[in-house]
mmCIF file of C-alpha atoms in Angstrom:
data_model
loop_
_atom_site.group_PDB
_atom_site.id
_atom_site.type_symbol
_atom_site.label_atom_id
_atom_site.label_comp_id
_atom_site.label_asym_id
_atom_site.label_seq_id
_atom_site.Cartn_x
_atom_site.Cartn_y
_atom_site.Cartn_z
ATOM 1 C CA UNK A 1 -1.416 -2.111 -39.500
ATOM 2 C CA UNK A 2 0.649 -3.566 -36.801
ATOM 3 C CA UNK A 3 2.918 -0.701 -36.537
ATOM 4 C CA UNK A 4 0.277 1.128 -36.552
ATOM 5 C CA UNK A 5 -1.233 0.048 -33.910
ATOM 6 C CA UNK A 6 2.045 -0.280 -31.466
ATOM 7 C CA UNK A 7 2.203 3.803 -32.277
ATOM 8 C CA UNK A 8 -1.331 4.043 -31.117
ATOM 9 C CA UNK A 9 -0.845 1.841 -27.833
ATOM 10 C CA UNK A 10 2.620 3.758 -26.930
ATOM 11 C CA UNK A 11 1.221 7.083 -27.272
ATOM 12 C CA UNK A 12 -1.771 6.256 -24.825
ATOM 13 C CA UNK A 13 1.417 4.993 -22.480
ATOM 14 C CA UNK A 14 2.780 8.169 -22.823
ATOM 15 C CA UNK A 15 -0.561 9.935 -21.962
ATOM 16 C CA UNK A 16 -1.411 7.625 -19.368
ATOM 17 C CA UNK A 17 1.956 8.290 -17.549
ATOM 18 C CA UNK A 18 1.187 11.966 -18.012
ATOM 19 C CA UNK A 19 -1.971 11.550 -16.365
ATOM 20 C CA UNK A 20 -0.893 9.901 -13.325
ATOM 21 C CA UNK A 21 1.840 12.064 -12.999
ATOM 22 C CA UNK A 22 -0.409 14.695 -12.722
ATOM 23 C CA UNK A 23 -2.848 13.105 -10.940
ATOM 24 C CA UNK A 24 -2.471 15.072 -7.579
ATOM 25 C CA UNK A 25 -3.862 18.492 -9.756
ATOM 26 C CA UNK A 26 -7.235 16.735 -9.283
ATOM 27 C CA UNK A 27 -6.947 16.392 -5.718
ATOM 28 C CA UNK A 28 -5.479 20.012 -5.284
ATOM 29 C CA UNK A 29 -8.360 21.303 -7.402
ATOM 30 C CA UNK A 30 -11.057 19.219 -5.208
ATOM 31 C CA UNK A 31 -9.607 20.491 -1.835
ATOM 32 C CA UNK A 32 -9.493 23.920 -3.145
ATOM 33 C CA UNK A 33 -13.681 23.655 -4.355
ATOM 34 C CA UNK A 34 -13.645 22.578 -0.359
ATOM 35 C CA UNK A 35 -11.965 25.142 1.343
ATOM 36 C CA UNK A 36 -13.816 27.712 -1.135
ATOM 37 C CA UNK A 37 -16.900 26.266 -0.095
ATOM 38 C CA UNK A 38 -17.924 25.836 -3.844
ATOM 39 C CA UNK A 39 -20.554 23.233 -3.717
ATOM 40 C CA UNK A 40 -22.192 25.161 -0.544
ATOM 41 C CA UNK A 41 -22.672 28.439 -2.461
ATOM 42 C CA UNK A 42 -24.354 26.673 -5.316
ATOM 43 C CA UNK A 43 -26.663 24.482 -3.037
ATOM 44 C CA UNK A 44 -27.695 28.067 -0.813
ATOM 45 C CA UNK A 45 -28.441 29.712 -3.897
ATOM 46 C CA UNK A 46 -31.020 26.952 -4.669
ATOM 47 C CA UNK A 47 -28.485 24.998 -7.557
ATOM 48 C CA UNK A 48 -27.426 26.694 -11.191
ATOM 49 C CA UNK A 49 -25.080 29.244 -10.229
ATOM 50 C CA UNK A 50 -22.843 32.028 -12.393
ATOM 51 C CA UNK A 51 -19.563 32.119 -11.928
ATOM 52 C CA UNK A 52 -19.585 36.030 -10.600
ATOM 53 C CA UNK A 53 -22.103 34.745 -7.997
ATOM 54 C CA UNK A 54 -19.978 31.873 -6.456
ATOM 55 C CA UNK A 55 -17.223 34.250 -6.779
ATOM 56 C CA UNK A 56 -19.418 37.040 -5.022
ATOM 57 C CA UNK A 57 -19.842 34.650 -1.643
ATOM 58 C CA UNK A 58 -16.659 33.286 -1.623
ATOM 59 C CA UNK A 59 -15.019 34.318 1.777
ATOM 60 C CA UNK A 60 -18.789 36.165 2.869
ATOM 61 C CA UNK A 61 -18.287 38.717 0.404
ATOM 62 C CA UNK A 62 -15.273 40.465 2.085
ATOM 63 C CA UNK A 63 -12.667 40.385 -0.876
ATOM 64 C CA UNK A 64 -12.636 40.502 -4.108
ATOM 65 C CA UNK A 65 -11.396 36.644 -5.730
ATOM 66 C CA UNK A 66 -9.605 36.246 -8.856
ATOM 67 C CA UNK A 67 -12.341 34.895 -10.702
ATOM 68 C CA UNK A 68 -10.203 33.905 -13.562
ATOM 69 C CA UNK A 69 -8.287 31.495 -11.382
ATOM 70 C CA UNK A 70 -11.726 30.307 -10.410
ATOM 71 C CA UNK A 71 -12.437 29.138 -13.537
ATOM 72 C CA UNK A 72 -9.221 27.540 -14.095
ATOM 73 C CA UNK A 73 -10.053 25.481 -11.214
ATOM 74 C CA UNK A 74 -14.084 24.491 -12.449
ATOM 75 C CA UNK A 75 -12.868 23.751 -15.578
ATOM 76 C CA UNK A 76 -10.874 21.011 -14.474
ATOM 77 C CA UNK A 77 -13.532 19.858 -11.726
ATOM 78 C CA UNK A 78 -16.045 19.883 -14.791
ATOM 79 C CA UNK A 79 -14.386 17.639 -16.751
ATOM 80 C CA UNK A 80 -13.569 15.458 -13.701
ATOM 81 C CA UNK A 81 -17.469 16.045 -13.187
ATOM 82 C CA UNK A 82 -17.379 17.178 -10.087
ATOM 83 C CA UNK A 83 -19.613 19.730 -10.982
ATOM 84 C CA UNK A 84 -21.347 20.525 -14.178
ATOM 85 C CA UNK A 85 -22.228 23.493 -16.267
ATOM 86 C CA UNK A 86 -25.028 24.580 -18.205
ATOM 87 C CA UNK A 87 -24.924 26.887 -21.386
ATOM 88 C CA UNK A 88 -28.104 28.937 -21.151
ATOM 89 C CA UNK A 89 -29.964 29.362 -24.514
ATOM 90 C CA UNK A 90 -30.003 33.118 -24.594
ATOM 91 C CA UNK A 91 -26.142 33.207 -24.492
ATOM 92 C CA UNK A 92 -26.060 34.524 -20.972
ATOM 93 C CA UNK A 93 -23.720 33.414 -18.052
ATOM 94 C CA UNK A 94 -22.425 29.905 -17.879
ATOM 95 C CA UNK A 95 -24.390 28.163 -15.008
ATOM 96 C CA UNK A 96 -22.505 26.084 -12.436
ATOM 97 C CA UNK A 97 -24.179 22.878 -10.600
ATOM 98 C CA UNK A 98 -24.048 20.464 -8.461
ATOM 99 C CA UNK A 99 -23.488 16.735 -9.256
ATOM 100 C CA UNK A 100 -23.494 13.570 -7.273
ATOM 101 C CA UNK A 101 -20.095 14.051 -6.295
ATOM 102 C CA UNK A 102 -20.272 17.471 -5.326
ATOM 103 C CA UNK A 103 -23.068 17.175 -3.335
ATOM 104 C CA UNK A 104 -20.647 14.520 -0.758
ATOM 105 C CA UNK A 105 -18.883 18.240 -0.558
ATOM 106 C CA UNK A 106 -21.471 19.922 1.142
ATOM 107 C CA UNK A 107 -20.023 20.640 4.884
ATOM 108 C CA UNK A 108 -23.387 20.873 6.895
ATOM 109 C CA UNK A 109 -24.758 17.759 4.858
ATOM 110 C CA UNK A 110 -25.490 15.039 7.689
ATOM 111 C CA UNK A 111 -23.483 13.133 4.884
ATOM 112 C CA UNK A 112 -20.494 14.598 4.269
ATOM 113 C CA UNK A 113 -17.179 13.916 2.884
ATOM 114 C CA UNK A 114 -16.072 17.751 3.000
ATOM 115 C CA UNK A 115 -13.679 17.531 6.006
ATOM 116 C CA UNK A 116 -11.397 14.274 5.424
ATOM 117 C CA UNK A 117 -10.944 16.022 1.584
ATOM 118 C CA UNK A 118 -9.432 18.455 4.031
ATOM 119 C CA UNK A 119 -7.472 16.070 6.441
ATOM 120 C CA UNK A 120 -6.370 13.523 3.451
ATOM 121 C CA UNK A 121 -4.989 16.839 1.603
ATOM 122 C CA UNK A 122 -3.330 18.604 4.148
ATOM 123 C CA UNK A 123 0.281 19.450 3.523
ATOM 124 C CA UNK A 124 1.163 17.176 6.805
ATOM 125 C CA UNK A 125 -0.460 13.829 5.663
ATOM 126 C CA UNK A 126 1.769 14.811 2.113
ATOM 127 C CA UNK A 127 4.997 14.458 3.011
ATOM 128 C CA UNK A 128 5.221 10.470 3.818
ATOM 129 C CA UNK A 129 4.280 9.423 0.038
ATOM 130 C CA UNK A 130 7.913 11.131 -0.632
ATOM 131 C CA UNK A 131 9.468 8.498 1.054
ATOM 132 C CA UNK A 132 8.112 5.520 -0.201
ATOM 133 C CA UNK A 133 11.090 4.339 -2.441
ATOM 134 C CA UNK A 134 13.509 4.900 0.935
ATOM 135 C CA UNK A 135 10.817 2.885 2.502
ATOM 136 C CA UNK A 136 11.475 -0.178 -0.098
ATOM 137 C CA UNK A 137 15.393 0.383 0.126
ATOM 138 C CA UNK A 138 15.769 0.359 3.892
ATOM 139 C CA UNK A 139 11.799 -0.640 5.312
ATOM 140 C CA UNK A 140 10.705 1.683 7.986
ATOM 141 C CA UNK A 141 7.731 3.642 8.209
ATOM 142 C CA UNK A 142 6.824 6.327 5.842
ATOM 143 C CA UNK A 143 5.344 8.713 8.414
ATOM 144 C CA UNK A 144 8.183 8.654 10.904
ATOM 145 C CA UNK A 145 10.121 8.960 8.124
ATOM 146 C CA UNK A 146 8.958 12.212 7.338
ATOM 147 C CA UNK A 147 8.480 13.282 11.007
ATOM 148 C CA UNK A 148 10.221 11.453 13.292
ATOM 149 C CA UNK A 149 7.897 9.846 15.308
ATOM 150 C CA UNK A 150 3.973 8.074 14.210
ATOM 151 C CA UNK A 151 0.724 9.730 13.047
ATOM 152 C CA UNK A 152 -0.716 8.911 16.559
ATOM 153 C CA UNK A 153 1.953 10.619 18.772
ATOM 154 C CA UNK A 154 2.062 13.704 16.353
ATOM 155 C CA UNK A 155 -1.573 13.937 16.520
ATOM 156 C CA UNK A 156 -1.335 13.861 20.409
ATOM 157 C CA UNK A 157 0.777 16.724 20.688
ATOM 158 C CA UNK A 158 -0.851 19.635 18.048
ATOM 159 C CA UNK A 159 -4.400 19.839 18.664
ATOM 160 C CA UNK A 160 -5.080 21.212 15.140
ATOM 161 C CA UNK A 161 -3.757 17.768 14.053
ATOM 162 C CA UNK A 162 -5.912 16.143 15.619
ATOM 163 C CA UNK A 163 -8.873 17.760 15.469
ATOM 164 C CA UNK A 164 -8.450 18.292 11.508
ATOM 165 C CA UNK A 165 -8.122 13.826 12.247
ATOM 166 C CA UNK A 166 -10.889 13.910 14.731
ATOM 167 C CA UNK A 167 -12.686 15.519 12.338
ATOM 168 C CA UNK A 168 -12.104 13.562 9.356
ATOM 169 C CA UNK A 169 -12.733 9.863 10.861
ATOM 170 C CA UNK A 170 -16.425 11.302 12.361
ATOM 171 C CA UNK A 171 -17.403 12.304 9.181
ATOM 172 C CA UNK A 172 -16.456 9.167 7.652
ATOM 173 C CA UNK A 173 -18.018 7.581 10.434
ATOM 174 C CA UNK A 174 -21.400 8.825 9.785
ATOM 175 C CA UNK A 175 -21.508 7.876 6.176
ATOM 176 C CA UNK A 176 -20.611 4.417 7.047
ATOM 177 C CA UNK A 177 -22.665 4.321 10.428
ATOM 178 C CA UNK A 178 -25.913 5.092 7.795
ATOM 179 C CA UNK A 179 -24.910 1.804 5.737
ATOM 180 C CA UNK A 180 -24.087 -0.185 8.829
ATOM 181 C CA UNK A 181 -27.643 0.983 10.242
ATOM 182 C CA UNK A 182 -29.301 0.207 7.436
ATOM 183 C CA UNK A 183 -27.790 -2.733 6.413
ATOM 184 C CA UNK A 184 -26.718 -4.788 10.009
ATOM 185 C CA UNK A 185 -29.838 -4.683 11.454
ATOM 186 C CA UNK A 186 -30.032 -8.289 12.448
ATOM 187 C CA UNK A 187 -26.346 -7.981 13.659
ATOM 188 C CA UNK A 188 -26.856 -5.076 16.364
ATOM 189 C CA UNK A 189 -30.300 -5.133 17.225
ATOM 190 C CA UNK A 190 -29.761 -8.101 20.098
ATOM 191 C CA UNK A 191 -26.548 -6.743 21.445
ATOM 192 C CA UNK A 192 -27.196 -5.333 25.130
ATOM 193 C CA UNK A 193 -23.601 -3.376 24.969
ATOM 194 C CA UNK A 194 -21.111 -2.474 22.855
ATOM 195 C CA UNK A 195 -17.483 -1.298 22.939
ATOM 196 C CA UNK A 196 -16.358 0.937 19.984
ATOM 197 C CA UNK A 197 -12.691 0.407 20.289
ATOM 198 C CA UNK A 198 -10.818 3.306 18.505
ATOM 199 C CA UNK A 199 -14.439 4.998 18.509
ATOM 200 C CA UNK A 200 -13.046 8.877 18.278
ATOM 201 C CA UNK A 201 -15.167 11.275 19.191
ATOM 202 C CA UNK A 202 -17.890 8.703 19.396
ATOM 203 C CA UNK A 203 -19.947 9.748 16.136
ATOM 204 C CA UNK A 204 -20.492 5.691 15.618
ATOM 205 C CA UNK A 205 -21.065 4.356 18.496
ATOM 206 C CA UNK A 206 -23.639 7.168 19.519
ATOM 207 C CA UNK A 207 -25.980 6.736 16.663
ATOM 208 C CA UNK A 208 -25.827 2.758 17.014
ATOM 209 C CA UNK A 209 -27.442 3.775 20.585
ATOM 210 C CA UNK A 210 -29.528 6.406 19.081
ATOM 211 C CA UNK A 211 -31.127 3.392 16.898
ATOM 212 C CA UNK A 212 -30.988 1.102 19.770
ATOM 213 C CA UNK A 213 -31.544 2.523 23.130
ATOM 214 C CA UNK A 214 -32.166 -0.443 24.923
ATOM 215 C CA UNK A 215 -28.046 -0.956 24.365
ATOM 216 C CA UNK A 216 -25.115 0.714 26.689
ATOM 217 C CA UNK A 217 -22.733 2.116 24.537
ATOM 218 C CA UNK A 218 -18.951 2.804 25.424
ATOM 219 C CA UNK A 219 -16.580 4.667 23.151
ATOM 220 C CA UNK A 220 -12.823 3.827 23.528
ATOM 221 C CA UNK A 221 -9.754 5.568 22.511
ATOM 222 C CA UNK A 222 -7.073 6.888 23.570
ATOM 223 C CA UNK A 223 -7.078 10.283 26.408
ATOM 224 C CA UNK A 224 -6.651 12.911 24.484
ATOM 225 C CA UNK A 225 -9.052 11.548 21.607
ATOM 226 C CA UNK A 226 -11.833 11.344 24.381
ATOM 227 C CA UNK A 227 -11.158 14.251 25.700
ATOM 228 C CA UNK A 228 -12.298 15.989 22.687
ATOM 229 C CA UNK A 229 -15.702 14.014 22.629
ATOM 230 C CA UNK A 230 -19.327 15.626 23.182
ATOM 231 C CA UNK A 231 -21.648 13.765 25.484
ATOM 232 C CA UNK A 232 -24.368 11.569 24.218
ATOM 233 C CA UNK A 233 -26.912 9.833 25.571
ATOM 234 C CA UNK A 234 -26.615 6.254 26.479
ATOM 235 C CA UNK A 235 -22.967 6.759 25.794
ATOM 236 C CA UNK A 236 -19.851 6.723 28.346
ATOM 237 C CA UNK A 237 -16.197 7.812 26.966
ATOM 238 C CA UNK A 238 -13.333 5.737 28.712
ATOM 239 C CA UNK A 239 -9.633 6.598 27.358
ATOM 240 C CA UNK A 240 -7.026 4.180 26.921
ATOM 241 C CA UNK A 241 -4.963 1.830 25.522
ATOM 242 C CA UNK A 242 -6.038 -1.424 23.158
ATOM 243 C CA UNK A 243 -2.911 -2.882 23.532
ATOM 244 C CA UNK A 244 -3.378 -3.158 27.211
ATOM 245 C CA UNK A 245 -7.001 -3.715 27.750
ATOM 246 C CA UNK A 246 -10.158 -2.853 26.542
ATOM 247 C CA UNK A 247 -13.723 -2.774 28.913
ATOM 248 C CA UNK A 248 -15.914 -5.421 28.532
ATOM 249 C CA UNK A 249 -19.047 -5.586 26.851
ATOM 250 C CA UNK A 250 -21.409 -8.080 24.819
ATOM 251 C CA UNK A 251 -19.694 -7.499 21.702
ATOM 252 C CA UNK A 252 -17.070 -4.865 20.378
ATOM 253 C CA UNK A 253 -17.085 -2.808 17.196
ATOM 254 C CA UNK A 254 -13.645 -1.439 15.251
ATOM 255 C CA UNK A 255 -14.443 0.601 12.250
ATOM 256 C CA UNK A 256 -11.380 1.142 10.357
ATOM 257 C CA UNK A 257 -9.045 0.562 13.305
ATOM 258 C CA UNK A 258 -6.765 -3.081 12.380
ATOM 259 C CA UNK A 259 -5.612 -1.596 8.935
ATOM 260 C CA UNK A 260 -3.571 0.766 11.224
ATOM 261 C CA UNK A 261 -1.597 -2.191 12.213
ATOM 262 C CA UNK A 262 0.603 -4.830 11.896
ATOM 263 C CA UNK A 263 -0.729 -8.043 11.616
ATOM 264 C CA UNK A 264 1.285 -9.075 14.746
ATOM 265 C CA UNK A 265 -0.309 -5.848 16.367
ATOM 266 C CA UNK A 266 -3.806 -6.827 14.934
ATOM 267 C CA UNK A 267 -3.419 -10.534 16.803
ATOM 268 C CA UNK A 268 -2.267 -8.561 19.941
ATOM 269 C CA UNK A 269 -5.564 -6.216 19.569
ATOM 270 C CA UNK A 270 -8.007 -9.076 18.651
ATOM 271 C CA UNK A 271 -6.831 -11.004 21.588
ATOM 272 C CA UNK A 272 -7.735 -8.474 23.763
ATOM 273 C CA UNK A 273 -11.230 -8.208 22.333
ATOM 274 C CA UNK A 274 -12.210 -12.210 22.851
ATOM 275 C CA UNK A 275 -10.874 -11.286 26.642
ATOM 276 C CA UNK A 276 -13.591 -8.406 26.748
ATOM 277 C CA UNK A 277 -16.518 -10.385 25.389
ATOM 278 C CA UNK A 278 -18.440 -13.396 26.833
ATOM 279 C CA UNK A 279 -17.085 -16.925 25.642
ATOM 280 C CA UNK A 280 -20.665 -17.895 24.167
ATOM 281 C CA UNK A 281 -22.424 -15.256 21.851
ATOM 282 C CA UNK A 282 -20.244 -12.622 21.844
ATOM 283 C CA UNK A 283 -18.702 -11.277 18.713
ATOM 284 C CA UNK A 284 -16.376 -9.094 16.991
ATOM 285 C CA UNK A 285 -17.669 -6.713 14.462
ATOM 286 C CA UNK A 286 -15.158 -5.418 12.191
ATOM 287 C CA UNK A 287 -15.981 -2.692 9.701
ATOM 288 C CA UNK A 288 -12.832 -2.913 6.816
ATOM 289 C CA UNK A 289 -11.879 -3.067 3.443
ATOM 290 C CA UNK A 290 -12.048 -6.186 1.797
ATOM 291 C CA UNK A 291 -9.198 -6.228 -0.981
ATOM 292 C CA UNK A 292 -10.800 -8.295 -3.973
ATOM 293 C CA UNK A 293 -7.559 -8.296 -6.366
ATOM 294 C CA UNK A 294 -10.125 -9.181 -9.384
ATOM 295 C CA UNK A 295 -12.979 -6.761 -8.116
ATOM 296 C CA UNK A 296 -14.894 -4.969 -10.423
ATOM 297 C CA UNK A 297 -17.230 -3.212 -8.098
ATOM 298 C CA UNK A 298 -17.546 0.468 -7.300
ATOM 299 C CA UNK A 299 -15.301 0.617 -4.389
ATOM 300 C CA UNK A 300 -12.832 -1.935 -5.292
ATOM 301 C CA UNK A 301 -9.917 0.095 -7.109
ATOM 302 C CA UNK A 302 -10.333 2.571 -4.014
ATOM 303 C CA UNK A 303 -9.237 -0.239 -1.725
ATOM 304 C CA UNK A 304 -5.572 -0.767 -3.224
ATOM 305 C CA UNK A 305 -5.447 2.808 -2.943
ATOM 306 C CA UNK A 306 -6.163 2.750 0.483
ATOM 307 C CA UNK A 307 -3.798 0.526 1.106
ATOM 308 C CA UNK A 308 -0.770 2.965 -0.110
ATOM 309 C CA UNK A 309 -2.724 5.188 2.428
ATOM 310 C CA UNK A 310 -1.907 3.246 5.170
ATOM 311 C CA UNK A 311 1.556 2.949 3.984
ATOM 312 C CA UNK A 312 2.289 6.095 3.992
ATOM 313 C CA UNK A 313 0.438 7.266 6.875
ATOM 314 C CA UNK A 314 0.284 4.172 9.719
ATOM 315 C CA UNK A 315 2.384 0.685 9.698
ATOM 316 C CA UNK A 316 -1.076 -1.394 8.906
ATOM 317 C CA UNK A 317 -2.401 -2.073 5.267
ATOM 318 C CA UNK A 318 -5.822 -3.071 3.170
ATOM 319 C CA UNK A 319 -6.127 -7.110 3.750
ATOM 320 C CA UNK A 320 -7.381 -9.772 1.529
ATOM 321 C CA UNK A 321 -10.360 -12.234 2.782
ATOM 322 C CA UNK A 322 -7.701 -14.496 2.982
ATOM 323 C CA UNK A 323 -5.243 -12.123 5.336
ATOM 324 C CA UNK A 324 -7.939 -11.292 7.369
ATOM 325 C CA UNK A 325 -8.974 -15.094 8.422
ATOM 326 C CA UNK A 326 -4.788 -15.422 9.391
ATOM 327 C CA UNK A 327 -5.313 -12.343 11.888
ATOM 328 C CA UNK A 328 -8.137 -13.660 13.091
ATOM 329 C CA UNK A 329 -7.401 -17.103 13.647
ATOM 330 C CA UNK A 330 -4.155 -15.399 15.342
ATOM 331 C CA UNK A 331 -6.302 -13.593 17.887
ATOM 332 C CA UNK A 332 -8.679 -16.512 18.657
ATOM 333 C CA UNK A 333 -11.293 -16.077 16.464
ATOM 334 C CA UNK A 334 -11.662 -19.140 13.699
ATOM 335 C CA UNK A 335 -14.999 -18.543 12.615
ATOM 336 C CA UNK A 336 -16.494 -15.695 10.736
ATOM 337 C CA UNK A 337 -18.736 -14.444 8.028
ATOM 338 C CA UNK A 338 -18.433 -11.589 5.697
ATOM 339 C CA UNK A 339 -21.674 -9.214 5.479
ATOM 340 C CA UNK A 340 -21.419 -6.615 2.053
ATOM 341 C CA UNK A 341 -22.862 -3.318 2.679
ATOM 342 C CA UNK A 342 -23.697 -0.348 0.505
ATOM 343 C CA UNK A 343 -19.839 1.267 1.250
ATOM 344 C CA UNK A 344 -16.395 1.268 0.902
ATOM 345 C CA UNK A 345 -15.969 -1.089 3.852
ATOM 346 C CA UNK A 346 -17.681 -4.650 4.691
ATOM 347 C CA UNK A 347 -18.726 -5.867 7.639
ATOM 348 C CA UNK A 348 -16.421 -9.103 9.466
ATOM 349 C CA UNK A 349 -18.209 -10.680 12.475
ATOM 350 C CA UNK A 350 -15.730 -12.742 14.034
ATOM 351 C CA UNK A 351 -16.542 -14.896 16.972
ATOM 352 C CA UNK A 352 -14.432 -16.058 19.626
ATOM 353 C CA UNK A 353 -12.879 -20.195 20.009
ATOM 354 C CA UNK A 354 -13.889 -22.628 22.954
ATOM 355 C CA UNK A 355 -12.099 -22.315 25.783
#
């Protein structure tokens, strides 16, 4: 029985490492659906969809796709149920769906994971994760590894770099924006302005203003990010740098902006934020992961992945509760609570020391 047993557990190994060495087919496969537009055609046609018709609207009709490849690619997506399929009863046409997960596909969906599929994906955010064993032989960073120089100054010199990033952090900035909104009411609602430092294009920071228009907003980033960013109301755009200065305001706002950094960088930053705030009630709101290394909930096993993300793509990382109240303390802040919200991220309120 016992050898039995070992045979069984080695030969799930042996699938297992299969698995993850295949693992990237999945995410091939789901930027493919994207680019295709998959999910789209099924929701315009009103949900349960043949293959022939998805096939029909794919690229507005124009050319003719090899539908056998096609259904290559929804057979894996199926079983990864992405989508699902229905066998009709009078032994028609197989009919494709949508699922949960497919519907965060849908591109003109106010929520929307469609486009960072697309910037995650691309073949230039690929090549740093070949470098990561250099990385622990000599320490460096994966990206300039790859490149030569950091994500940021690549991004500053191809525009469809950084509009395929632009594009990617608003989109994930509205889907956390709706579970900040609706879950950090108490936290925004007496805040007469704000500074969204490393706001983009502004998608956060405007619909903070949208829900409270008594507040001045101010999105901050760097030039060329700004320059990029659509006018909203109750809203002003400033470009710069965080590492020099950032504009004042009752409290400041980073979503997903210190696990680009060092922790040395992230002291530097957060310093700069208690000098931009007022001594009594101001506040640091910081939207981040929360590594939990015994975390059973939803998003937990995404944040360790994340955290390879950032390894491969920026110097920062995911940070513990514990690494976070180091930082913090670092920059001046020794007091803060932790607010959960319906996301991948959590809310940190930090709040600046006594002078």
């Amino acid at each position: 029985m016992e050898r039995i047993e070992l045979d069984e557990a080695m030969l799930q190994g042996q699938a297992d490492i299969w698995r993850y060495m295949y693992s990237f087919a999945d995410a091939m496969a789901l930027k493919s659906a994207v680019e295709l537009r998959i999910a789209d055609i099924i929701h315009s046609n009103g949900g349960a969809t043949t293959l022939s018709q998805i096939a029909s609207c794919i690229n507005g009709g124009l050319t003719s796709p090899d539908i056998t490849t096609l259904a290559r690619i929804m057979r894996l997506l199926i079983r990864r149920k992405i989508f699902t399929v229905h066998h009709p009863s009078d032994g028609g046409d197989l009919l494709y769906d949508l699922t949960h997960s497919s519907r965060w596909l849908l591109h003109d969906s106010e929520q929307t994971l469609a486009p960072i599929v697309l910037m995650n994906n691309h073949t230039w955010q690929m090549a740093p994760w070949h470098y990561f064993s250099q990385c622990v032989k000599e320490g460096g960073i994966a990206f300039k590894k790859a490149y030569g120089c950091e994500l940021w100054d690549l991004a500053s010199r191809n525009p469809d770099l950084n509009k395929l990033f632009n594009d990617g952090m608003a989109c994930t900035a509205k889907v956390v924006t709706n579970a900040i909104l609706s879950s950090y009411k108490q936290g925004l609602s007496s805040i007469g302005s704000l500074v969204d430092v490393g706001g983009g294009t502004g998608g956060l920071i405007s619909e903070i203003v949208k829900t409270y228009p008594h507040m001045k907003g101010i999105n901050f980033d760097l030039p060329h990010v700004v320059s990029m960013a659509p006018t909203y109301n109750g809203v002003s755009h400033i470009g710069g740098d965080m590492f020099h200065a950032i504009p004042n305001a009752d409290a400041v706002i980073m979503k997903w902006i210190l696990h680009d950094w060092t922790d040395e960088e992230c002291i530097k930053i957060l310093r700069n934020c208690k000098k931009a705030i007022p001594r009594e009630n101001g506040k640091v709101i910081i939207v981040e992961i929360i590594l939990k290394e015994d975390g059973s909930g939803v998003f937990d096993d995404i944040g360790f992945v994340m955290d390879l993300v950032m390894f491969a793509h920026t110097n920062g990382k995911e940070r513990t509760e514990a690494e976070w109240k180091k930082i913090l303390e670092g920059g001046g802040f020794s007091h803060h609570k932790i607010i959960n919200i319906p996301a991948l991220v959590s809310i940190i309120e930090a709040y600046p020391d006594a002078q």
